[in-house]
Amino acid sequence: MSAHSTRPTPVATAVGRTGPGTGPTGPATTRSTTGLTTTARGTATTARGTATAVRGTTTAAGPAAYRRLGQVLPALRVRCAPPRSGRGWLAGADLVARPAALRELISHDARQGLARYGRPLRPDVAAGIGLHRFVWPVALLFTLPWFLERRVPLLAPADIALRRRTGELTVRPGTFLCLPDDPAAPGGAVLPTAVPAPPPGARAVPDEAALAAGLRSALAEFLTPVLDAFRPEVRRGPRTLWAMATDAVVEGLWYAGGLLGEEERARTELTALFAPGTSGASGPTGPRVARPAPECAPFTPGAGFTAPASGGTGRSDRCRASCCLVYTARAEAMCAGCPRVARG
């Protein structure tokens, strides 16, 4: 099993990509006028039911979802608390502001790569792996509340801290997006008497499509300074960096969804979230005419799910948008879902 293949399994493993395998066929991607796929729209009722059961009466985005994650993935523990530093903790604010802090994180992956492959990783490869292993768990702080609670936290790097050695994250909850029927929505349902008024941080959006757009926007705003900080170390351009970020976001929720028994819904909703539709004015296009940006920009369009692999081929049923270059350390370590692997 490659260290960087992407298929979720029902057994919790260390934070990172997971082993290859087979799975159900990916959902159809016929687009609707709401921006959701037909299949994703059909799962909206299930998602809302899950959200009601998970969030209960809490007026923050995330705590209940993070507790559920900890139950199925003990290797990753999320606590709602102010960011920490020292004793192995890396504050998100330090990561984007202090190059020395970033290099310390990357050196952790360089040491692990040397131990795993018996030879040093190229500096840019170690940096790329470090980027993936930072974004993979941190993106779950956004995507898991959306998936389980239908709430989207609006977080900045200064709101989180990570301790890679122990698989711990802290997050400082604050403002979040929610749907109009959420108990915390301003002007929505009346909250229990124990909470006399909706928290000032709750912001209602009109519908599921707007909530998905809010999730993409929140992730992009958080990740932009992170990718800017990693870029000199990874030595790749913005398009490749956003492809790497897309892979980490998709793989994290896909894996978590599998552990929670909702892998098919995770595939469906991720496919809709990153569907390659377009926004902006329609009209003739050509070499000299600017094309409208994909709705999921700056993320790479398409979640990458393919027909499930079969016959013990070792292929993944997701094709990554980026290559982690781990094969440069060991050729046979190429990911099952690597875009460099020819699909038959």
Short mmCIF file of N, CA and C in Angstrom, two decimals, residues 10-129:
data_model
loop_
_atom_site.label_atom_id
_atom_site.label_comp_id
_atom_site.label_asym_id
_atom_site.label_seq_id
_atom_site.Cartn_x
_atom_site.Cartn_y
_atom_site.Cartn_z
N PRO A 10 -12.63 1.39 6.33
CA PRO A 10 -13.37 1.50 7.58
C PRO A 10 -12.51 1.46 8.82
N VAL A 11 -11.20 1.43 8.68
CA VAL A 11 -10.32 1.36 9.83
C VAL A 11 -9.53 2.65 9.94
N ALA A 12 -9.56 3.27 11.12
CA ALA A 12 -8.85 4.53 11.31
C ALA A 12 -7.35 4.29 11.20
N THR A 13 -6.65 5.21 10.52
CA THR A 13 -5.20 5.14 10.39
C THR A 13 -4.63 6.49 10.74
N ALA A 14 -3.31 6.58 10.69
CA ALA A 14 -2.68 7.87 10.96
C ALA A 14 -3.13 8.89 9.93
N VAL A 15 -3.05 10.16 10.31
CA VAL A 15 -3.48 11.22 9.41
C VAL A 15 -2.65 11.18 8.14
N GLY A 16 -3.31 11.22 7.01
CA GLY A 16 -2.63 11.17 5.73
C GLY A 16 -3.51 10.46 4.73
N ARG A 17 -3.00 10.12 3.57
CA ARG A 17 -3.79 9.41 2.58
C ARG A 17 -3.90 7.95 2.99
N THR A 18 -4.88 7.28 2.43
CA THR A 18 -5.18 5.93 2.89
C THR A 18 -5.04 4.94 1.76
N GLY A 19 -5.22 3.67 2.10
CA GLY A 19 -4.93 2.61 1.17
C GLY A 19 -5.91 2.46 0.03
N PRO A 20 -5.48 1.85 -1.10
CA PRO A 20 -6.35 1.67 -2.26
C PRO A 20 -7.36 0.58 -2.03
N GLY A 21 -8.41 0.56 -2.83
CA GLY A 21 -9.43 -0.47 -2.72
C GLY A 21 -10.50 -0.22 -3.74
N THR A 22 -11.66 -0.82 -3.53
CA THR A 22 -12.79 -0.65 -4.44
C THR A 22 -13.93 0.02 -3.73
N GLY A 23 -14.90 0.48 -4.48
CA GLY A 23 -16.02 1.17 -3.86
C GLY A 23 -17.14 1.36 -4.86
N PRO A 24 -18.23 2.00 -4.46
CA PRO A 24 -19.37 2.19 -5.33
C PRO A 24 -19.07 3.15 -6.46
N THR A 25 -19.83 3.02 -7.51
CA THR A 25 -19.67 3.92 -8.65
C THR A 25 -19.98 5.34 -8.25
N GLY A 26 -19.21 6.30 -8.76
CA GLY A 26 -19.43 7.70 -8.42
C GLY A 26 -20.77 8.19 -8.93
N PRO A 27 -21.28 9.27 -8.33
CA PRO A 27 -22.59 9.79 -8.69
C PRO A 27 -22.59 10.48 -10.04
N ALA A 28 -23.78 10.59 -10.60
CA ALA A 28 -23.93 11.35 -11.84
C ALA A 28 -23.65 12.82 -11.56
N THR A 29 -23.26 13.56 -12.57
CA THR A 29 -22.90 14.96 -12.36
C THR A 29 -23.69 15.89 -13.27
N THR A 30 -24.95 15.53 -13.58
CA THR A 30 -25.80 16.44 -14.35
C THR A 30 -26.07 17.67 -13.52
N ARG A 31 -25.81 18.85 -14.11
CA ARG A 31 -25.92 20.06 -13.32
C ARG A 31 -27.32 20.60 -13.33
N SER A 32 -27.71 21.23 -12.22
CA SER A 32 -29.02 21.86 -12.12
C SER A 32 -28.86 23.36 -12.06
N THR A 33 -29.96 24.08 -12.11
CA THR A 33 -29.88 25.53 -12.10
C THR A 33 -29.48 26.08 -10.74
N THR A 34 -29.48 25.23 -9.70
CA THR A 34 -29.09 25.70 -8.37
C THR A 34 -27.60 25.61 -8.14
N GLY A 35 -26.87 24.96 -9.07
CA GLY A 35 -25.43 24.78 -8.87
C GLY A 35 -25.10 23.46 -8.21
N LEU A 36 -26.13 22.67 -7.79
CA LEU A 36 -25.89 21.36 -7.22
C LEU A 36 -26.10 20.32 -8.31
N THR A 37 -25.46 19.14 -8.20
CA THR A 37 -25.75 18.08 -9.14
C THR A 37 -27.09 17.48 -8.82
N THR A 38 -27.65 16.78 -9.81
CA THR A 38 -28.94 16.12 -9.58
C THR A 38 -28.85 15.15 -8.44
N THR A 39 -27.78 14.35 -8.39
CA THR A 39 -27.64 13.39 -7.31
C THR A 39 -27.48 14.09 -5.98
N ALA A 40 -26.69 15.15 -5.93
CA ALA A 40 -26.47 15.85 -4.67
C ALA A 40 -27.77 16.46 -4.16
N ARG A 41 -28.59 17.00 -5.08
CA ARG A 41 -29.84 17.59 -4.65
C ARG A 41 -30.73 16.52 -4.03
N GLY A 42 -30.64 15.29 -4.55
CA GLY A 42 -31.44 14.20 -4.01
C GLY A 42 -31.02 13.79 -2.62
N THR A 43 -29.81 14.13 -2.20
CA THR A 43 -29.35 13.77 -0.86
C THR A 43 -29.54 14.89 0.15
N ALA A 44 -30.11 16.02 -0.27
CA ALA A 44 -30.23 17.17 0.62
C ALA A 44 -31.06 16.85 1.86
N THR A 45 -32.14 16.08 1.68
CA THR A 45 -32.99 15.74 2.82
C THR A 45 -32.22 14.92 3.83
N THR A 46 -31.44 13.94 3.35
CA THR A 46 -30.61 13.14 4.25
C THR A 46 -29.61 14.00 4.99
N ALA A 47 -29.00 14.93 4.26
CA ALA A 47 -27.99 15.80 4.89
C ALA A 47 -28.63 16.66 5.98
N ARG A 48 -29.81 17.20 5.71
CA ARG A 48 -30.47 18.04 6.72
C ARG A 48 -30.84 17.23 7.94
N GLY A 49 -31.30 15.97 7.70
CA GLY A 49 -31.63 15.12 8.84
C GLY A 49 -30.41 14.81 9.69
N THR A 50 -29.29 14.54 9.02
CA THR A 50 -28.04 14.30 9.75
C THR A 50 -27.63 15.53 10.53
N ALA A 51 -27.76 16.70 9.91
CA ALA A 51 -27.36 17.95 10.57
C ALA A 51 -28.17 18.18 11.83
N THR A 52 -29.48 17.95 11.76
CA THR A 52 -30.33 18.16 12.93
C THR A 52 -29.94 17.23 14.06
N ALA A 53 -29.65 15.96 13.71
CA ALA A 53 -29.29 14.99 14.74
C ALA A 53 -27.94 15.29 15.36
N VAL A 54 -26.99 15.80 14.56
CA VAL A 54 -25.64 16.02 15.07
C VAL A 54 -25.53 17.30 15.87
N ARG A 55 -26.03 18.41 15.33
CA ARG A 55 -25.77 19.68 16.00
C ARG A 55 -26.62 19.87 17.24
N GLY A 56 -27.80 19.21 17.30
CA GLY A 56 -28.66 19.37 18.46
C GLY A 56 -29.01 20.83 18.67
N THR A 57 -28.77 21.34 19.86
CA THR A 57 -29.08 22.73 20.17
C THR A 57 -27.83 23.60 20.30
N THR A 58 -26.66 23.05 19.97
CA THR A 58 -25.44 23.84 20.11
C THR A 58 -25.48 25.05 19.18
N THR A 59 -24.90 26.14 19.63
CA THR A 59 -24.91 27.38 18.85
C THR A 59 -23.54 27.73 18.31
N ALA A 60 -22.69 26.74 18.15
CA ALA A 60 -21.39 26.93 17.50
C ALA A 60 -21.29 25.94 16.36
N ALA A 61 -20.41 26.20 15.43
CA ALA A 61 -20.20 25.29 14.31
C ALA A 61 -19.00 24.41 14.60
N GLY A 62 -19.21 23.10 14.66
CA GLY A 62 -18.09 22.20 14.74
C GLY A 62 -17.97 21.30 15.94
N PRO A 63 -18.22 21.74 17.18
CA PRO A 63 -17.91 20.87 18.32
C PRO A 63 -18.50 19.47 18.22
N ALA A 64 -19.77 19.37 17.86
CA ALA A 64 -20.40 18.05 17.77
C ALA A 64 -19.78 17.22 16.66
N ALA A 65 -19.51 17.86 15.51
CA ALA A 65 -18.90 17.14 14.39
C ALA A 65 -17.49 16.67 14.76
N TYR A 66 -16.73 17.50 15.45
CA TYR A 66 -15.37 17.12 15.83
C TYR A 66 -15.39 15.96 16.83
N ARG A 67 -16.38 15.94 17.71
CA ARG A 67 -16.49 14.81 18.64
C ARG A 67 -16.76 13.52 17.88
N ARG A 68 -17.62 13.56 16.88
CA ARG A 68 -17.89 12.37 16.09
C ARG A 68 -16.64 11.91 15.35
N LEU A 69 -15.85 12.86 14.85
CA LEU A 69 -14.61 12.50 14.17
C LEU A 69 -13.67 11.78 15.12
N GLY A 70 -13.55 12.30 16.34
CA GLY A 70 -12.65 11.69 17.31
C GLY A 70 -13.05 10.26 17.67
N GLN A 71 -14.35 9.96 17.60
CA GLN A 71 -14.82 8.61 17.90
C GLN A 71 -14.40 7.60 16.85
N VAL A 72 -14.32 8.03 15.59
CA VAL A 72 -13.98 7.09 14.52
C VAL A 72 -12.54 7.23 14.05
N LEU A 73 -11.89 8.33 14.40
CA LEU A 73 -10.50 8.57 14.00
C LEU A 73 -9.72 9.09 15.19
N PRO A 74 -9.38 8.22 16.15
CA PRO A 74 -8.66 8.68 17.34
C PRO A 74 -7.30 9.28 17.04
N ALA A 75 -6.74 8.98 15.86
CA ALA A 75 -5.43 9.53 15.50
C ALA A 75 -5.48 11.03 15.28
N LEU A 76 -6.69 11.59 15.14
CA LEU A 76 -6.84 13.03 14.97
C LEU A 76 -7.82 13.53 16.02
N ARG A 77 -7.35 14.37 16.92
CA ARG A 77 -8.18 14.89 18.01
C ARG A 77 -8.30 16.40 17.88
N VAL A 78 -9.54 16.86 17.80
CA VAL A 78 -9.81 18.28 17.64
C VAL A 78 -10.45 18.81 18.92
N ARG A 79 -9.89 19.89 19.46
CA ARG A 79 -10.45 20.53 20.64
C ARG A 79 -10.78 21.97 20.32
N CYS A 80 -11.92 22.42 20.81
CA CYS A 80 -12.29 23.82 20.64
C CYS A 80 -11.62 24.62 21.76
N ALA A 81 -10.60 25.36 21.40
CA ALA A 81 -9.79 26.09 22.37
C ALA A 81 -8.98 27.14 21.63
N PRO A 82 -8.45 28.13 22.35
CA PRO A 82 -7.57 29.12 21.71
C PRO A 82 -6.34 28.44 21.13
N PRO A 83 -5.74 29.02 20.11
CA PRO A 83 -4.53 28.42 19.52
C PRO A 83 -3.40 28.33 20.53
N ARG A 84 -2.57 27.32 20.38
CA ARG A 84 -1.46 27.09 21.30
C ARG A 84 -0.14 27.19 20.55
N SER A 85 0.94 27.31 21.30
CA SER A 85 2.28 27.33 20.72
C SER A 85 3.24 26.71 21.73
N GLY A 86 4.40 26.30 21.27
CA GLY A 86 5.37 25.67 22.14
C GLY A 86 5.06 24.20 22.35
N ARG A 87 6.05 23.42 22.79
CA ARG A 87 5.89 22.00 23.09
C ARG A 87 5.33 21.24 21.90
N GLY A 88 5.82 21.57 20.72
CA GLY A 88 5.40 20.87 19.51
C GLY A 88 4.20 21.44 18.81
N TRP A 89 3.57 22.45 19.39
CA TRP A 89 2.42 23.07 18.75
C TRP A 89 2.87 24.09 17.71
N LEU A 90 2.17 24.10 16.59
CA LEU A 90 2.42 25.10 15.56
C LEU A 90 1.15 25.91 15.37
N ALA A 91 1.19 27.17 15.74
CA ALA A 91 0.04 28.04 15.55
C ALA A 91 -0.07 28.42 14.08
N GLY A 92 -1.31 28.45 13.59
CA GLY A 92 -1.52 28.80 12.19
C GLY A 92 -0.97 30.17 11.85
N ALA A 93 -1.07 31.11 12.78
CA ALA A 93 -0.54 32.45 12.53
C ALA A 93 0.96 32.42 12.33
N ASP A 94 1.68 31.56 13.07
CA ASP A 94 3.12 31.44 12.90
C ASP A 94 3.46 30.79 11.56
N LEU A 95 2.66 29.82 11.15
CA LEU A 95 2.92 29.12 9.90
C LEU A 95 2.97 30.08 8.73
N VAL A 96 2.03 31.03 8.70
CA VAL A 96 1.96 31.94 7.54
C VAL A 96 2.84 33.17 7.70
N ALA A 97 3.34 33.42 8.91
CA ALA A 97 4.11 34.64 9.14
C ALA A 97 5.59 34.40 9.38
N ARG A 98 5.96 33.20 9.82
CA ARG A 98 7.36 32.94 10.16
C ARG A 98 7.90 31.80 9.31
N PRO A 99 8.75 32.08 8.33
CA PRO A 99 9.32 31.02 7.50
C PRO A 99 10.01 29.93 8.31
N ALA A 100 10.62 30.31 9.45
CA ALA A 100 11.30 29.30 10.26
C ALA A 100 10.31 28.28 10.81
N ALA A 101 9.11 28.72 11.17
CA ALA A 101 8.09 27.80 11.68
C ALA A 101 7.64 26.85 10.57
N LEU A 102 7.49 27.38 9.37
CA LEU A 102 7.11 26.54 8.25
C LEU A 102 8.18 25.50 7.96
N ARG A 103 9.44 25.92 7.95
CA ARG A 103 10.53 24.98 7.67
C ARG A 103 10.62 23.90 8.76
N GLU A 104 10.28 24.25 9.98
CA GLU A 104 10.27 23.26 11.05
C GLU A 104 9.22 22.18 10.78
N LEU A 105 8.04 22.59 10.30
CA LEU A 105 7.01 21.63 9.96
C LEU A 105 7.47 20.73 8.82
N ILE A 106 8.08 21.32 7.80
CA ILE A 106 8.53 20.54 6.66
C ILE A 106 9.64 19.57 7.06
N SER A 107 10.50 19.98 7.97
CA SER A 107 11.59 19.09 8.40
C SER A 107 11.05 17.84 9.08
N HIS A 108 9.89 17.96 9.72
CA HIS A 108 9.26 16.80 10.34
C HIS A 108 8.95 15.75 9.27
N ASP A 109 8.40 16.20 8.13
CA ASP A 109 8.08 15.26 7.05
C ASP A 109 9.33 14.77 6.35
N ALA A 110 10.36 15.60 6.29
CA ALA A 110 11.62 15.16 5.70
C ALA A 110 12.22 14.02 6.52
N ARG A 111 12.17 14.14 7.85
CA ARG A 111 12.69 13.06 8.71
C ARG A 111 11.86 11.79 8.55
N GLN A 112 10.53 11.94 8.48
CA GLN A 112 9.69 10.77 8.29
C GLN A 112 9.95 10.11 6.94
N GLY A 113 10.18 10.93 5.91
CA GLY A 113 10.46 10.38 4.59
C GLY A 113 11.76 9.60 4.56
N LEU A 114 12.77 10.12 5.23
CA LEU A 114 14.05 9.42 5.30
C LEU A 114 13.88 8.07 5.99
N ALA A 115 13.13 8.06 7.10
CA ALA A 115 12.92 6.81 7.83
C ALA A 115 12.10 5.82 7.00
N ARG A 116 11.14 6.33 6.22
CA ARG A 116 10.24 5.43 5.48
C ARG A 116 10.90 4.88 4.21
N TYR A 117 11.62 5.74 3.49
CA TYR A 117 12.13 5.34 2.18
C TYR A 117 13.62 5.04 2.17
N GLY A 118 14.31 5.34 3.27
CA GLY A 118 15.72 5.01 3.33
C GLY A 118 16.61 5.94 2.55
N ARG A 119 16.06 7.04 2.07
CA ARG A 119 16.86 8.04 1.35
C ARG A 119 16.18 9.38 1.55
N PRO A 120 16.95 10.46 1.49
CA PRO A 120 16.35 11.77 1.72
C PRO A 120 15.34 12.13 0.63
N LEU A 121 14.28 12.79 1.04
CA LEU A 121 13.34 13.35 0.07
C LEU A 121 13.93 14.62 -0.52
N ARG A 122 13.62 14.88 -1.78
CA ARG A 122 13.96 16.19 -2.33
C ARG A 122 13.27 17.26 -1.48
N PRO A 123 13.91 18.40 -1.27
CA PRO A 123 13.29 19.44 -0.42
C PRO A 123 11.89 19.83 -0.88
N ASP A 124 11.68 19.95 -2.19
CA ASP A 124 10.35 20.33 -2.66
C ASP A 124 9.33 19.23 -2.44
N VAL A 125 9.76 17.97 -2.50
CA VAL A 125 8.85 16.84 -2.25
C VAL A 125 8.45 16.81 -0.78
N ALA A 126 9.43 17.01 0.11
CA ALA A 126 9.11 17.06 1.54
C ALA A 126 8.15 18.20 1.83
N ALA A 127 8.35 19.33 1.16
CA ALA A 127 7.46 20.47 1.37
C ALA A 127 6.05 20.17 0.86
N GLY A 128 5.95 19.48 -0.28
CA GLY A 128 4.64 19.12 -0.81
C GLY A 128 3.90 18.17 0.09
N ILE A 129 4.62 17.20 0.65
CA ILE A 129 4.00 16.28 1.60
C ILE A 129 3.60 17.03 2.87
#
